mmCIF file of C-alpha atoms in Angstrom:
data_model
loop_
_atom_site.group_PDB
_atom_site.id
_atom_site.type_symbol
_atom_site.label_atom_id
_atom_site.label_comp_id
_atom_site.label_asym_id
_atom_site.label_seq_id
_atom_site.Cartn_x
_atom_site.Cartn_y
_atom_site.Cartn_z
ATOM 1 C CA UNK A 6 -72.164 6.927 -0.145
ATOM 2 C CA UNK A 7 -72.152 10.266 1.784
ATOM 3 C CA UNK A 8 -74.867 12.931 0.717
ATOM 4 C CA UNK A 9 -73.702 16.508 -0.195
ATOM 5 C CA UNK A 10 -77.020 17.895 1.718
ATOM 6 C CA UNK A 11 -77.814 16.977 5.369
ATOM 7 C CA UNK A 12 -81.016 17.868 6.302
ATOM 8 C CA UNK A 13 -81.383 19.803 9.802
ATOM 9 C CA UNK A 14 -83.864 21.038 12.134
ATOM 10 C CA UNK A 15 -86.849 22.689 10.651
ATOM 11 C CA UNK A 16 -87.008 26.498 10.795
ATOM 12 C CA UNK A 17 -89.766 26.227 13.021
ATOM 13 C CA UNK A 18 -88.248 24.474 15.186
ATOM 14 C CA UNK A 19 -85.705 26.705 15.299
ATOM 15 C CA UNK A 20 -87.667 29.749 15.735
ATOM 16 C CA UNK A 21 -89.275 27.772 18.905
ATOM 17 C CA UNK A 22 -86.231 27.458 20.473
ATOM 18 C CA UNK A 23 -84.959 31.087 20.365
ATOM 19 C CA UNK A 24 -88.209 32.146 21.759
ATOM 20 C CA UNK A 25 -88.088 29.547 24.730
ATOM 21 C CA UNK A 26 -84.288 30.973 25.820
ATOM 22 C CA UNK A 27 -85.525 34.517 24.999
ATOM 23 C CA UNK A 28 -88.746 34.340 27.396
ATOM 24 C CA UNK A 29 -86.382 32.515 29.937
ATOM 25 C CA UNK A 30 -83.934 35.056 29.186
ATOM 26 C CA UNK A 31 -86.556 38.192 29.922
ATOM 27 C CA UNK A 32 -87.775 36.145 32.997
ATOM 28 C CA UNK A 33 -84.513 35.698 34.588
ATOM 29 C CA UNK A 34 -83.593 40.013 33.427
ATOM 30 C CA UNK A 35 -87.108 41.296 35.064
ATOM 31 C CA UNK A 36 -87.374 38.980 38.422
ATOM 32 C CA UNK A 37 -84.158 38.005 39.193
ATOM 33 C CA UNK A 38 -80.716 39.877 39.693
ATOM 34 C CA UNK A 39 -78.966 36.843 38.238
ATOM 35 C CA UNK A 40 -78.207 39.264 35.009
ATOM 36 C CA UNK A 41 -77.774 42.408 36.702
ATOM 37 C CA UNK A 42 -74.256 42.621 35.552
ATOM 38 C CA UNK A 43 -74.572 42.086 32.260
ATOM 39 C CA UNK A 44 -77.375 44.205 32.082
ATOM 40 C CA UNK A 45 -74.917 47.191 33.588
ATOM 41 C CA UNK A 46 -72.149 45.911 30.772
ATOM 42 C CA UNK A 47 -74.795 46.014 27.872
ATOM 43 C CA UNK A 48 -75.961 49.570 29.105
ATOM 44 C CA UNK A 49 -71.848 50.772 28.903
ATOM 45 C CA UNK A 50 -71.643 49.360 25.495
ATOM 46 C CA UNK A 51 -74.875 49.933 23.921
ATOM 47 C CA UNK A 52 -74.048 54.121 24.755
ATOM 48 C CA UNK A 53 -71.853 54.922 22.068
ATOM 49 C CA UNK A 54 -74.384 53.256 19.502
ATOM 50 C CA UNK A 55 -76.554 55.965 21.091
ATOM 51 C CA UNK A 56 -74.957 58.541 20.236
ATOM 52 C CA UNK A 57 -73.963 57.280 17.429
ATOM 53 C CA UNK A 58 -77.719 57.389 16.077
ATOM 54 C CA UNK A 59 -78.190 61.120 17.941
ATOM 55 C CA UNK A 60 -74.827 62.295 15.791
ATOM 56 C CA UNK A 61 -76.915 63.432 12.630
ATOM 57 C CA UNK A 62 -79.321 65.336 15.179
ATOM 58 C CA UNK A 63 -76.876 66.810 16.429
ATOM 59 C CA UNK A 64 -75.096 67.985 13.272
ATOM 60 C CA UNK A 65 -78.570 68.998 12.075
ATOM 61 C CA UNK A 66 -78.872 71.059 15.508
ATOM 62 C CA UNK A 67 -74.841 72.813 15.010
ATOM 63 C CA UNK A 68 -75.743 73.446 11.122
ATOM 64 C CA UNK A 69 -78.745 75.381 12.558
ATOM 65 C CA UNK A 70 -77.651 77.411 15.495
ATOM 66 C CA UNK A 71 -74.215 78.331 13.564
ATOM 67 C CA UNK A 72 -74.428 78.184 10.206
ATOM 68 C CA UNK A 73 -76.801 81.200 9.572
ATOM 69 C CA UNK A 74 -76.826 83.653 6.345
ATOM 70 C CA UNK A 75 -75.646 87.483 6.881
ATOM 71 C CA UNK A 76 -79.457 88.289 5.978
ATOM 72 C CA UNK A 77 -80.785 86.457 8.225
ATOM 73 C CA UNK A 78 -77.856 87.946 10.899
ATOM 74 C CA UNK A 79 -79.175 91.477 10.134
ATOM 75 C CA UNK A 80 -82.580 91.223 10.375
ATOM 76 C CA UNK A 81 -82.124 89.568 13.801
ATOM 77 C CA UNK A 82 -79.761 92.420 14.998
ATOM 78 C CA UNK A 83 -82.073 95.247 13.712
ATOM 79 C CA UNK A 84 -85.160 93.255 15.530
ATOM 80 C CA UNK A 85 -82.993 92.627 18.642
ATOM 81 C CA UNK A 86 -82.380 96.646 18.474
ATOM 82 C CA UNK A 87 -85.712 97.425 17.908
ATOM 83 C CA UNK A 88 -86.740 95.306 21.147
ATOM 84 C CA UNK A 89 -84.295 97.237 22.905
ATOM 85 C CA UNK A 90 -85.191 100.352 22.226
ATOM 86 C CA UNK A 91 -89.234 99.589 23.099
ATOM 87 C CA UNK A 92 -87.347 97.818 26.718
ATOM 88 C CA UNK A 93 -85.622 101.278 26.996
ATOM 89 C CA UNK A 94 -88.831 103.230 26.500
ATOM 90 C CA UNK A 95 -90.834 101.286 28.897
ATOM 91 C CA UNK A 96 -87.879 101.619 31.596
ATOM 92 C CA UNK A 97 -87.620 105.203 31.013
ATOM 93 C CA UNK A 98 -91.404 105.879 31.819
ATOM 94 C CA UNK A 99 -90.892 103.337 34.675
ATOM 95 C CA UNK A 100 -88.537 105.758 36.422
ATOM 96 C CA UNK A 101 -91.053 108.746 35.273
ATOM 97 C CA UNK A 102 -93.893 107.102 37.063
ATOM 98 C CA UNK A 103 -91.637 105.935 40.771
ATOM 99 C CA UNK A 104 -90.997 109.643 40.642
ATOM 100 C CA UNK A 105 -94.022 110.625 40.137
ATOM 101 C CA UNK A 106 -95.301 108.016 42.624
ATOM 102 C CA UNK A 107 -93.011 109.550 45.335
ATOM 103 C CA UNK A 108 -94.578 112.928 44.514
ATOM 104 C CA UNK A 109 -97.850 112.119 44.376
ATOM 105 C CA UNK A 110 -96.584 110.472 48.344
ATOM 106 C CA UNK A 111 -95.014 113.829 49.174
ATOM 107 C CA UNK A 112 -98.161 115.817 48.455
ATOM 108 C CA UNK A 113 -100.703 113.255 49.612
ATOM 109 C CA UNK A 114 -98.604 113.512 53.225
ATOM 110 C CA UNK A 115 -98.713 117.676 52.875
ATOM 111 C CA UNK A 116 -102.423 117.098 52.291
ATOM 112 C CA UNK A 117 -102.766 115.244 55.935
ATOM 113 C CA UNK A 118 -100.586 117.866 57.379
ATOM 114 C CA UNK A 119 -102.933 120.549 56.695
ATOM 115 C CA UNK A 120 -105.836 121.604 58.843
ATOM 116 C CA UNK A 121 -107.720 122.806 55.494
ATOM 117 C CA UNK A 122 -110.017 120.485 53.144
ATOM 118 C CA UNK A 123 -107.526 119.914 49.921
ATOM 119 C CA UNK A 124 -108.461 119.034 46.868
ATOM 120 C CA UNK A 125 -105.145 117.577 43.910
ATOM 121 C CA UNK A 126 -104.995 119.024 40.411
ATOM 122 C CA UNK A 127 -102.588 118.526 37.656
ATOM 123 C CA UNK A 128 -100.918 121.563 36.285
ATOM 124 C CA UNK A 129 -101.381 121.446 32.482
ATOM 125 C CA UNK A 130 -99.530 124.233 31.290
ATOM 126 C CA UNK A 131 -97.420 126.762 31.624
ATOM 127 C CA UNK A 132 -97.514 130.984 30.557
ATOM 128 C CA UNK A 133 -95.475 131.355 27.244
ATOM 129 C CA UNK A 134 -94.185 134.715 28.482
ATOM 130 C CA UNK A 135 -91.333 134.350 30.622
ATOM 131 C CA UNK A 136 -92.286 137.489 31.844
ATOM 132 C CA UNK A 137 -95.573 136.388 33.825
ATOM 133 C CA UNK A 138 -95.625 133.391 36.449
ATOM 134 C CA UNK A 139 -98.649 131.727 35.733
ATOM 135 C CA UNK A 140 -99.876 128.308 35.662
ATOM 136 C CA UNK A 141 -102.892 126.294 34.295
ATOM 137 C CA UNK A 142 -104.110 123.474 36.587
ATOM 138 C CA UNK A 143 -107.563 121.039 35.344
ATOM 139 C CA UNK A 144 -109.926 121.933 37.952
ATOM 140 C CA UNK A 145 -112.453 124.567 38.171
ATOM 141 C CA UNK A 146 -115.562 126.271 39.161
ATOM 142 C CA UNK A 147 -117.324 122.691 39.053
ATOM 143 C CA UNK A 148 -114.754 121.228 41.471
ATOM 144 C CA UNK A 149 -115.763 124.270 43.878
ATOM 145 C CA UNK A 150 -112.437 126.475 42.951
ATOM 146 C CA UNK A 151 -112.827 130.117 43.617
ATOM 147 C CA UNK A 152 -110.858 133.291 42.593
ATOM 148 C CA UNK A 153 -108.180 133.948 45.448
ATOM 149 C CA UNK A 154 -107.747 130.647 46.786
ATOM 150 C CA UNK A 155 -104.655 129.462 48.021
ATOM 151 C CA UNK A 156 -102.614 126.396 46.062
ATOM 152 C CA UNK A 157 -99.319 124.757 47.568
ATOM 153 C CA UNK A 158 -97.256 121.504 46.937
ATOM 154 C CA UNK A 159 -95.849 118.763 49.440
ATOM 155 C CA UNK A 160 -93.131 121.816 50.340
ATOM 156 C CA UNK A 161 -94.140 125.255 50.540
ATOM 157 C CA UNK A 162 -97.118 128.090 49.191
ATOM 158 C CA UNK A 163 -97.064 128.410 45.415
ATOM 159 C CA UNK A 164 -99.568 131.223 44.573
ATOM 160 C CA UNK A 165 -103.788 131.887 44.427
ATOM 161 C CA UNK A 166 -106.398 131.349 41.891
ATOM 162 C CA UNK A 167 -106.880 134.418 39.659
ATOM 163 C CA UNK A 168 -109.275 133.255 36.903
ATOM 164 C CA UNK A 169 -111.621 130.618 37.268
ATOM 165 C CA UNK A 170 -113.445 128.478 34.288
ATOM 166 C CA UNK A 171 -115.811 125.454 34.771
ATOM 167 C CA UNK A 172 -113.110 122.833 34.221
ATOM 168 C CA UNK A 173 -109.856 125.022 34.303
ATOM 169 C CA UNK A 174 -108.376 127.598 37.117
ATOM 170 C CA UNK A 175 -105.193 130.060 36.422
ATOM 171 C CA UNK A 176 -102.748 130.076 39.375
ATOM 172 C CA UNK A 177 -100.730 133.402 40.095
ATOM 173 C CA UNK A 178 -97.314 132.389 41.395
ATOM 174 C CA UNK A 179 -95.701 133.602 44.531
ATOM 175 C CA UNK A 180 -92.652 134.582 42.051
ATOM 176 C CA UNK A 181 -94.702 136.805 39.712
ATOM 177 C CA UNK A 182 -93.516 140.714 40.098
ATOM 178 C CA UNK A 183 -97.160 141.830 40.395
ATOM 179 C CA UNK A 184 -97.123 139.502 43.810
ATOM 180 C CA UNK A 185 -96.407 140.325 46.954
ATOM 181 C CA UNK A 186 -97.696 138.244 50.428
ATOM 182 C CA UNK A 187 -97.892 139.014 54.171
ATOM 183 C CA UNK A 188 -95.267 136.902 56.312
ATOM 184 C CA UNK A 189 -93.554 136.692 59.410
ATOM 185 C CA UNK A 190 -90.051 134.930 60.858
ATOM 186 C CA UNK A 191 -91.058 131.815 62.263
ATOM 187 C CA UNK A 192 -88.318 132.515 64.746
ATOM 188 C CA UNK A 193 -88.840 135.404 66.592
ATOM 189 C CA UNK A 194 -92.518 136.218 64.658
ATOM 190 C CA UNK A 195 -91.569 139.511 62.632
ATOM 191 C CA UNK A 196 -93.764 140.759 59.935
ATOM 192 C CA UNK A 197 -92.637 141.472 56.291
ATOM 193 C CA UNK A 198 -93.661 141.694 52.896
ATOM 194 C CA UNK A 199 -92.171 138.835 50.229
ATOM 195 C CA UNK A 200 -92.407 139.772 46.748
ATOM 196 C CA UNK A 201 -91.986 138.319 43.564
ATOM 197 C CA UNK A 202 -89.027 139.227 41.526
ATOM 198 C CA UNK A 203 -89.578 137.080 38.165
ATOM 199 C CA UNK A 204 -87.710 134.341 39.047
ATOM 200 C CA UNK A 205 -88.928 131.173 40.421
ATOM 201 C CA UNK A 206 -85.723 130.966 42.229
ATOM 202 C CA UNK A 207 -85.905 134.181 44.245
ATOM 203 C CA UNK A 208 -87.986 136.395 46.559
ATOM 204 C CA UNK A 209 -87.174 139.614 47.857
ATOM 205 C CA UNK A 210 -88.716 141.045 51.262
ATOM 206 C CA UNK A 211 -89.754 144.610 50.785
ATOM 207 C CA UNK A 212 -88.961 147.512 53.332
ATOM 208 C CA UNK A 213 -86.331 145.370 55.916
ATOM 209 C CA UNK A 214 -84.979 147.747 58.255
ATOM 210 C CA UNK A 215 -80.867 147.504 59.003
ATOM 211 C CA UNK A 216 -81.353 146.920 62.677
ATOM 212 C CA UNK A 217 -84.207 144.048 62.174
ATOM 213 C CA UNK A 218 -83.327 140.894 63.569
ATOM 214 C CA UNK A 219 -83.343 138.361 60.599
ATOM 215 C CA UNK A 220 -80.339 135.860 59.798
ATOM 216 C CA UNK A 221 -79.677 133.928 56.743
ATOM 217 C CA UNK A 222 -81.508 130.786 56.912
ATOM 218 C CA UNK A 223 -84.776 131.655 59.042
ATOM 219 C CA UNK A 224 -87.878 130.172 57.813
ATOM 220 C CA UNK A 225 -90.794 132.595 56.455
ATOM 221 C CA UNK A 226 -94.127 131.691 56.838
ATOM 222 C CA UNK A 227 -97.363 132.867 55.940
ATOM 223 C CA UNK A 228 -98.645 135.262 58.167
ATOM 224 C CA UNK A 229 -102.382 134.984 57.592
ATOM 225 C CA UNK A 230 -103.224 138.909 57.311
ATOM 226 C CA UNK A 231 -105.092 139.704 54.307
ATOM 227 C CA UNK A 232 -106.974 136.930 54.802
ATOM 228 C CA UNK A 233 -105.599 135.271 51.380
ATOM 229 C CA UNK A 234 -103.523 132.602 52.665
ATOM 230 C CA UNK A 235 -104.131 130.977 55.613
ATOM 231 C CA UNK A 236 -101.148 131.185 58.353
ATOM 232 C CA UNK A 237 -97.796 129.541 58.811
ATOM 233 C CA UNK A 238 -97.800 127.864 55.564
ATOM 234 C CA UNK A 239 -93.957 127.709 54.804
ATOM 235 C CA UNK A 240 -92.679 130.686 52.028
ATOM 236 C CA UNK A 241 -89.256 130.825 51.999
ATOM 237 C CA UNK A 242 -85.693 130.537 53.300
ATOM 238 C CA UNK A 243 -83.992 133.732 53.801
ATOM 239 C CA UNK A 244 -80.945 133.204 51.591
ATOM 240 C CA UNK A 245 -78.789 136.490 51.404
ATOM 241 C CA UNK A 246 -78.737 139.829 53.434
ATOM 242 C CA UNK A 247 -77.328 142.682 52.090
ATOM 243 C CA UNK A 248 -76.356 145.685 54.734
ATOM 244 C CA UNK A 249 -75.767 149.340 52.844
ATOM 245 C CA UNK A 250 -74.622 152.205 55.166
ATOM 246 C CA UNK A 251 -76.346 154.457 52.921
ATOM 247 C CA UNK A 252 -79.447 152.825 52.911
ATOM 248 C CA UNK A 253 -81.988 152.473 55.757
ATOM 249 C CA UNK A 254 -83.275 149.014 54.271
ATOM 250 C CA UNK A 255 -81.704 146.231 53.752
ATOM 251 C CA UNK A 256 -81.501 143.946 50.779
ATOM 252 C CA UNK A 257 -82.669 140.766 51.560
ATOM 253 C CA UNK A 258 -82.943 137.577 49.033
ATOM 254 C CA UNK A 259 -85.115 134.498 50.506
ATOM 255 C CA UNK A 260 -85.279 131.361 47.759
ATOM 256 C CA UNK A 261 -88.833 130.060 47.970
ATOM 257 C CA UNK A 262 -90.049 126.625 49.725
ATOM 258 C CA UNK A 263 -92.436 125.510 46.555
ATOM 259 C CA UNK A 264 -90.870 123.897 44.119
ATOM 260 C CA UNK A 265 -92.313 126.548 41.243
ATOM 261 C CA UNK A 266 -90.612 125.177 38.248
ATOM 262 C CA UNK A 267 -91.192 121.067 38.910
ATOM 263 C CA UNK A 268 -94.663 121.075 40.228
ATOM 264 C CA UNK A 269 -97.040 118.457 38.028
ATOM 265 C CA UNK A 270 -99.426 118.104 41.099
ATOM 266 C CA UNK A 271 -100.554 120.675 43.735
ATOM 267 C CA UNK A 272 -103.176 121.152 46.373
ATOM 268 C CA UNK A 273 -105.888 123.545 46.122
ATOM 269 C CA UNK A 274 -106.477 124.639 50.025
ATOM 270 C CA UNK A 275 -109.906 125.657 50.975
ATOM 271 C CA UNK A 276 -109.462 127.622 53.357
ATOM 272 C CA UNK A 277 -112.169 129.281 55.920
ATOM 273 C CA UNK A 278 -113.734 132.125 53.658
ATOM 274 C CA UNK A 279 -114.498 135.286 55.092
ATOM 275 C CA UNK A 280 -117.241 137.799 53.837
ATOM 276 C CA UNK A 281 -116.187 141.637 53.512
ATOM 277 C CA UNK A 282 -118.738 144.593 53.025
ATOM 278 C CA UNK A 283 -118.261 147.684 51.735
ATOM 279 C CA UNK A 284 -120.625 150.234 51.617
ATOM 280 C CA UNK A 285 -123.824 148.436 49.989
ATOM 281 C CA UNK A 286 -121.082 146.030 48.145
ATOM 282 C CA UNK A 287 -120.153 142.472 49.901
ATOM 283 C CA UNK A 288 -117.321 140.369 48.607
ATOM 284 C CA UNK A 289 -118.282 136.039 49.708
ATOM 285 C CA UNK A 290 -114.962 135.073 48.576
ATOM 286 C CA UNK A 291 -111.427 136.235 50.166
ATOM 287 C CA UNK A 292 -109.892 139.430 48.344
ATOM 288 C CA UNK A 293 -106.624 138.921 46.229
ATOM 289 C CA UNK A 294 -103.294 139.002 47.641
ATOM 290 C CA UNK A 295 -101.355 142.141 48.056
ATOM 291 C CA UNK A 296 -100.449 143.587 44.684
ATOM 292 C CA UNK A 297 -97.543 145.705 43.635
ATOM 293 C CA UNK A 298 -99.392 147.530 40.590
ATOM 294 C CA UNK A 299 -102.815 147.249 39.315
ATOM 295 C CA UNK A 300 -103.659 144.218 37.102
ATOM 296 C CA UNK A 301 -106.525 142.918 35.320
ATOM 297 C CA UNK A 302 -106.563 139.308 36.779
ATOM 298 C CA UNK A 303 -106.680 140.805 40.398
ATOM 299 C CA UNK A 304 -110.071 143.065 40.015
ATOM 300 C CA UNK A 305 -112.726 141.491 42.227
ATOM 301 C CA UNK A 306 -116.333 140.754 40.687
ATOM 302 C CA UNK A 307 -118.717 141.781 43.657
ATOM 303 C CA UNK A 308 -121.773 140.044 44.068
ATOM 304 C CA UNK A 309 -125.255 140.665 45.079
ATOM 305 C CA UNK A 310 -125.669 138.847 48.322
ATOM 306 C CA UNK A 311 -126.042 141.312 51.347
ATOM 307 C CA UNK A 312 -124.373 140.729 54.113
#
């Protein structure tokens, strides 16, 4: 009689013998290079299931980066714009501060051209009447600035000191019509007068005589007499010379050195001060610069010392 049901090995034993061949298996994989082939074959094969399993990952990932609301599209562009804008700002006061960098480099060379102590302040504002050249710079009587003293930039003279607080000093331009200084042709030496004409672009030389010798394009510096500003600071450029037959003078247009209109930093020079007496009066501090007509920022306080 044949039975319907055979009985086999045990599942025990059967578990026993797939762990012998596996640890024989592993053995022979880790020590050996009998299997290194079919270890490069199962790699090639088993790397579709792997990216198989990364697909939903990946769809997740697409779905993500491309499916996105308008909303949401919006507010990104309108943040991305805002960004830019504050990137913008920041690279606009960037190129503010090189160039004010290179400035501050221009004057701080000037300052170890001169011969005089110097001492930087910021200009912080500016006459509202067009019709009056003056300035406002942040230092004053407590940073040792006095009425009359001389104030340049990195290129040329820009005016003097006419009123003088504790913390705050008014500066007189060279281009204001009440102002007029002493200088000379740095080519051949030649003394004139340069006044102001109300423009910061222009300076006209007072009393030039048709026969002088002066060319378009010599340099005028400061000729040190009135004992205001110091000598052969640079002035001006002659720019124009105008010859009338009727006329014993000639018309003569010289643009100034000093940049009058960009300045944000200048140098206070002091220069060597000189005491003048007269009568039982003395003066410690240099008198004003020449003046064209009388005005009340260029009367001189006298003081008690003798000399």
């Amino acid at each position: 009689m044949k039975l319907l049901f055979t009985k086999g090995p045990s599942l025990g034993a059967k578990i026993a013998v797939l762990f012998v061949v596996s640890a024989v298996l592993v053995g022979l994989f880790v020590a050996t290079p009998f299997l290194q082939g079919a270890r490069d074959k199962a790699v090639g094969l088993a790397a579709p299931f792997y990216k198989f399993a990364d697909l939903p990952r990946d769809i997740a990932e697409w779905s993500r980066t491309r499916l996105i609301s308008r909303d949401e599209l919006i507010q990104k562009n309108e943040a991305l714009r805002s960004e830019l804008l504050v990137h913008q700002r920041k690279l606009q006061q960037l190129a503010f501060l090189a160039a004010e960098n290179t400035r501050l480099r221009q004057l701080l060379n000037s300052a170890d051209n001169l011969n005089h102590r110097v001492l930087v302040a910021d200009l912080v504002g500016v006459a509202p009447d067009p019709n009056i050249h003056k300035v406002f710079i942040n230092r004053g009587s407590d940073d040792g600035v006095y009425v009359g003293q001389p104030v340049v930039d990195a290129t040329g003279l820009i005016g003097q000191v006419v009123n003088v607080s504790s913390n705050d000093s008014v500066v007189l331009l060279i281009s204001d019509t009440s102002h007029a200084i002493p200088v000379q042709i740095n080519r051949n030496g030649v003394r004139l007068i340069a006044e102001g004409r109300g423009s910061v672009f222009e300076l006209g030389l007072r009393h030039v005589p048709s026969t002088l010798d002066i060319k378009e394009g010599d340099l005028l510096v400061s000729s040190g007499l009135g004992d205001i500003y110091p000598a052969g600071y640079p002035v001006a450029t002659v720019q124009k010379i105008t010859y009338d037959p009727g006329r014993p003078f000639a018309e003569v247009v010289a643009i100034p050195k000093a940049q009058l209109n960009r300045n944000r930093h200048v140098l206070l020079v002091f220069a060597n001060k000189t005491r003048f007496s007269f009568g039982d009066q003395a003066f410690s501090a240099p008198p004003k610069a020449m003046l064209k007509k009388p005005n009340s920022d260029n009367v001189k306080e006298p003081s008690n010392d003798n000399p």
